[in-house]
Short mmCIF file of C-alpha atoms in Angstrom, two decimals:
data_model
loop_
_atom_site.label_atom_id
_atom_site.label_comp_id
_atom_site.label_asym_id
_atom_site.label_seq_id
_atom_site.Cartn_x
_atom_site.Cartn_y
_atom_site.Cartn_z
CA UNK P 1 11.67 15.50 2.12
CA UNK P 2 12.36 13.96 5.08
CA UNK P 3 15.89 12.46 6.81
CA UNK P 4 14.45 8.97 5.62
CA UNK P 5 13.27 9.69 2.20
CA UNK P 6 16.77 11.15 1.91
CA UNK P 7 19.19 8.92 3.15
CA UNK P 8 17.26 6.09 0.98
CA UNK P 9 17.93 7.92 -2.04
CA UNK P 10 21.88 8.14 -1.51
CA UNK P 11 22.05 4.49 -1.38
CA UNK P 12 23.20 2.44 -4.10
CA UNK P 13 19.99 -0.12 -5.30
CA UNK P 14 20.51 -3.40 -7.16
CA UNK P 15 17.77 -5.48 -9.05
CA UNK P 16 17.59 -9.11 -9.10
CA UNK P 17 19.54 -10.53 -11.65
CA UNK P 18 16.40 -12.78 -12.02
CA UNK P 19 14.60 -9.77 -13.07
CA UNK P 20 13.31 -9.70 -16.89
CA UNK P 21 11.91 -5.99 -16.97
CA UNK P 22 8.74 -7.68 -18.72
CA UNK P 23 6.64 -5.98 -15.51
CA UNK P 24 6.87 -8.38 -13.10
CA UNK P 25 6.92 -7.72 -9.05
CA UNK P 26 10.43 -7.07 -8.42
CA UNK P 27 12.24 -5.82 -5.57
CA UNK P 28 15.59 -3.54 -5.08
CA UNK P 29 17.62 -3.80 -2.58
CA UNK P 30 20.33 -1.57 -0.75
CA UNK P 31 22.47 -2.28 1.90
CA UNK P 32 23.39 0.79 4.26
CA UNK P 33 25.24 0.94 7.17
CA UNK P 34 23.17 -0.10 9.77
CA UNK P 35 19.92 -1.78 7.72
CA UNK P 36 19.43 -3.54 4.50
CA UNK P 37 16.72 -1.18 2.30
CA UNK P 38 14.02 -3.35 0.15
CA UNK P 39 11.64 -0.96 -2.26
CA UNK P 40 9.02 -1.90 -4.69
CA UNK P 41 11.21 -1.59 -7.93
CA UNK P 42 8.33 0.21 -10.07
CA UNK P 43 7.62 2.81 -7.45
CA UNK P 44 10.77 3.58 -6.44
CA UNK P 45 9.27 7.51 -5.10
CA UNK P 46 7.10 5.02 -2.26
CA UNK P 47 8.52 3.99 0.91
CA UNK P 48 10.39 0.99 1.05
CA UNK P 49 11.30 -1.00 4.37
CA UNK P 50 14.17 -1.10 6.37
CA UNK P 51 15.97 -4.00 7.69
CA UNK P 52 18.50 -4.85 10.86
CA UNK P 53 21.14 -6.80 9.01
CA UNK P 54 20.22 -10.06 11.16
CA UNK P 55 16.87 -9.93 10.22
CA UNK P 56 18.03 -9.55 6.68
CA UNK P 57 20.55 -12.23 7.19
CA UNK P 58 17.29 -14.64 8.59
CA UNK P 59 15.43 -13.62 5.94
CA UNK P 60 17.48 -14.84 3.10
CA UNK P 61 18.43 -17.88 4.95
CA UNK P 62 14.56 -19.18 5.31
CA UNK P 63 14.43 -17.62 1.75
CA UNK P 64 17.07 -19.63 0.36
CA UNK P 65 15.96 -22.94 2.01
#
């Protein structure tokens, strides 16, 4: 496994609270120390992506709009 894999796995991952569990596309997300984590919530073994905290921050502002 590598360091990546790794350190993504020690983080602490949060659904939605919009999310049902009836199968639809849902995200998790886990915010580290230095980047906010986003994985595919039903393949949780893929890679997910990882964030700069202003990118993040932009993100969820446009998001939110």
């Amino acid at each position: 496994m590598n360091a990546e894999k790794s350190a993504a796995s020690a983080l602490t991952w949060s659904k939605s609270s919009y999310s049902t569990g009836s199968g639809g596309e849902c995200i998790e997300v886990a915010v580290g120390p230095h980047a906010v984590h986003v994985r595919d919530s039903k393949d949780v073994v893929r890679s997910g992506l990882a964030l700069d905290i202003e990118a993040w921050t932009t993100f969820v502002g446009f998001a939110a709009q």
